Amino acid sequence: MASALTLNTGARMPIIGLGTWKSSPGEVTEAVKVAILAGYRHIDGAYAYKNEEEVGAAVHAMIDQGVVKREELFIVSKLWSTFHERSLVRGACEKTLSDLKLDYLELYLMHLPMGFKPGEDIIPLDPEGKVIPDNSTFLETWEEMEKLVDAGLVKAIGISNFNRSQIEAVLNKPGLKHKPANHQIECHPYVTQEKLINFCHSKGITVTAYSPLGSPDRPWAKPGDPSLLEDPKIRAIADKYKKTAAQILIRFHIERNVAVIPKSVKPERIKENFQVFDFKLSKEDMNTIMSFNRNWRISLLDWAVNHKDYPLNAEY
């Protein structure tokens, strides 16, 4: 079993998970099966990825074949922003459970601190191309998520894409029943998130890094964008350890006690991304990688900059 982080609930979350954002329904079932066969036990998904039925099919195939037991898996999903109003939260979680054909999730995250107008559109936009908000606040949404824990639908709840003041608002909420167990954020050597990670750890909140390889398949990539996997400085470190650039980028998070969810649908890459427990990065090499920080984000959420709860204007 791969090493794991202990959540503030006492549960253990495997430090490496398979990411499924941008994995098409046609590819994701096979990817999840390959991952479980390769030793992954943590699968990260979300309603907004539009592939949860296929993820569930793979999980059940592996359970039915005796490869893994349900209780050995750590399944994560996320509440999407069009379901932030109080009356919609439980139904959204139940839809995810029904698509996955599961009775419960190990972890359910609030995907964004921003609520959007309910409806069919994942990102409802006004004529100016900016997101249309709903009438919710993330503290009200959190209270509804707490009820999911009490109802046994999810074992733990957490957050994603929050800033420090938003996390503090949750932690300081009068009558808080369940602290966030995890915060999932974009993190890689170009946005090292040192202050936010230290803050979360100081509050007993584990951190998961998304887009750890720089999300090279993001639909909005532009020519001239920096590429982590091609970065000669990262490649030089990889050569030194006789590892791939991806393996260095994954191990970078493990050294910081940060969980990491590389996405791939290629079997050889899925296996390679898990082969990171047979080496450690030296303090010097960690410092070198940390020095690559340039606060360069893949997910700027620029269509949401006008939202009252837009998280990325704060320093961290």
Short mmCIF file of N, CA and C in Angstrom, two decimals, residues 189-190 213 216 226-250 252 269 272 279 281 285 288-289 292 294:
data_model
loop_
_atom_site.label_atom_id
_atom_site.label_comp_id
_atom_site.label_asym_id
_atom_site.label_seq_id
_atom_site.Cartn_x
_atom_site.Cartn_y
_atom_site.Cartn_z
N PRO A 189 5.59 23.13 -9.50
CA PRO A 189 6.73 24.04 -9.27
C PRO A 189 6.54 25.48 -9.76
N TYR A 190 5.59 25.74 -10.65
CA TYR A 190 5.37 27.12 -11.10
C TYR A 190 4.37 27.86 -10.22
N LEU A 213 1.32 17.97 -13.05
CA LEU A 213 2.22 17.88 -14.22
C LEU A 213 2.03 19.08 -15.14
N PRO A 216 -0.86 19.44 -19.30
CA PRO A 216 -0.50 19.76 -20.69
C PRO A 216 -1.67 19.60 -21.67
N PRO A 226 4.61 28.09 -20.44
CA PRO A 226 5.68 27.25 -19.91
C PRO A 226 5.22 25.79 -19.78
N SER A 227 6.15 24.86 -19.97
CA SER A 227 5.82 23.43 -19.88
C SER A 227 6.68 22.77 -18.81
N LEU A 228 6.04 22.30 -17.75
CA LEU A 228 6.78 21.65 -16.67
C LEU A 228 7.50 20.39 -17.16
N LEU A 229 6.81 19.58 -17.94
CA LEU A 229 7.39 18.30 -18.36
C LEU A 229 8.59 18.50 -19.29
N GLU A 230 8.64 19.65 -19.96
CA GLU A 230 9.74 19.93 -20.88
C GLU A 230 10.80 20.83 -20.25
N ASP A 231 10.57 21.29 -19.04
CA ASP A 231 11.49 22.25 -18.41
C ASP A 231 12.87 21.62 -18.25
N PRO A 232 13.91 22.22 -18.88
CA PRO A 232 15.25 21.58 -18.83
C PRO A 232 15.78 21.42 -17.40
N LYS A 233 15.40 22.35 -16.50
CA LYS A 233 15.89 22.24 -15.12
C LYS A 233 15.26 21.04 -14.42
N ILE A 234 13.99 20.78 -14.70
CA ILE A 234 13.33 19.62 -14.10
C ILE A 234 13.85 18.34 -14.74
N ARG A 235 14.08 18.39 -16.05
CA ARG A 235 14.64 17.22 -16.74
C ARG A 235 16.04 16.88 -16.21
N ALA A 236 16.80 17.90 -15.88
CA ALA A 236 18.16 17.66 -15.35
C ALA A 236 18.08 16.92 -14.01
N ILE A 237 17.13 17.33 -13.17
CA ILE A 237 16.95 16.63 -11.89
C ILE A 237 16.48 15.20 -12.14
N ALA A 238 15.57 15.03 -13.10
CA ALA A 238 15.09 13.68 -13.43
C ALA A 238 16.25 12.78 -13.87
N ASP A 239 17.12 13.32 -14.71
CA ASP A 239 18.28 12.53 -15.18
C ASP A 239 19.16 12.10 -14.01
N LYS A 240 19.33 13.01 -13.07
CA LYS A 240 20.18 12.73 -11.90
C LYS A 240 19.64 11.53 -11.12
N TYR A 241 18.33 11.42 -10.99
CA TYR A 241 17.72 10.33 -10.22
C TYR A 241 17.34 9.14 -11.11
N LYS A 242 17.63 9.24 -12.40
CA LYS A 242 17.22 8.20 -13.37
C LYS A 242 15.71 7.97 -13.32
N LYS A 243 14.97 9.08 -13.27
CA LYS A 243 13.51 9.05 -13.25
C LYS A 243 12.99 9.95 -14.36
N THR A 244 11.68 9.91 -14.60
CA THR A 244 11.10 10.80 -15.61
C THR A 244 10.76 12.15 -14.96
N ALA A 245 10.57 13.16 -15.79
CA ALA A 245 10.16 14.47 -15.28
C ALA A 245 8.86 14.34 -14.49
N ALA A 246 7.92 13.54 -15.00
CA ALA A 246 6.63 13.37 -14.30
C ALA A 246 6.86 12.79 -12.91
N GLN A 247 7.75 11.80 -12.79
CA GLN A 247 8.00 11.19 -11.49
C GLN A 247 8.61 12.19 -10.51
N ILE A 248 9.47 13.06 -11.00
CA ILE A 248 10.02 14.12 -10.14
C ILE A 248 8.91 15.07 -9.69
N LEU A 249 8.05 15.45 -10.62
CA LEU A 249 6.97 16.40 -10.30
C LEU A 249 5.98 15.81 -9.30
N ILE A 250 5.80 14.50 -9.32
CA ILE A 250 4.90 13.83 -8.37
C ILE A 250 5.58 13.69 -7.01
N PHE A 252 7.84 15.49 -5.75
CA PHE A 252 7.92 16.84 -5.17
C PHE A 252 6.81 17.07 -4.15
N ARG A 269 1.87 5.31 -18.63
CA ARG A 269 2.05 6.52 -17.81
C ARG A 269 1.40 6.36 -16.43
N GLU A 272 3.77 4.35 -14.47
CA GLU A 272 4.99 5.13 -14.21
C GLU A 272 4.76 6.17 -13.11
N PHE A 279 12.52 6.28 -4.20
CA PHE A 279 13.57 7.31 -4.14
C PHE A 279 13.03 8.51 -3.38
N LEU A 281 13.77 12.92 -2.93
CA LEU A 281 14.47 14.11 -3.43
C LEU A 281 15.26 14.73 -2.28
N ASP A 285 17.67 19.57 -3.85
CA ASP A 285 16.84 19.49 -5.06
C ASP A 285 15.44 20.01 -4.80
N THR A 288 15.71 23.70 -4.96
CA THR A 288 15.84 24.11 -6.36
C THR A 288 14.47 24.13 -7.04
N ILE A 289 13.71 23.06 -6.84
CA ILE A 289 12.38 22.99 -7.49
C ILE A 289 11.47 24.08 -6.94
N PHE A 292 11.55 27.48 -8.59
CA PHE A 292 10.94 27.68 -9.94
C PHE A 292 9.60 28.41 -9.85
N ARG A 294 6.68 30.80 -10.00
CA ARG A 294 6.48 32.09 -10.68
C ARG A 294 5.01 32.51 -10.60
#
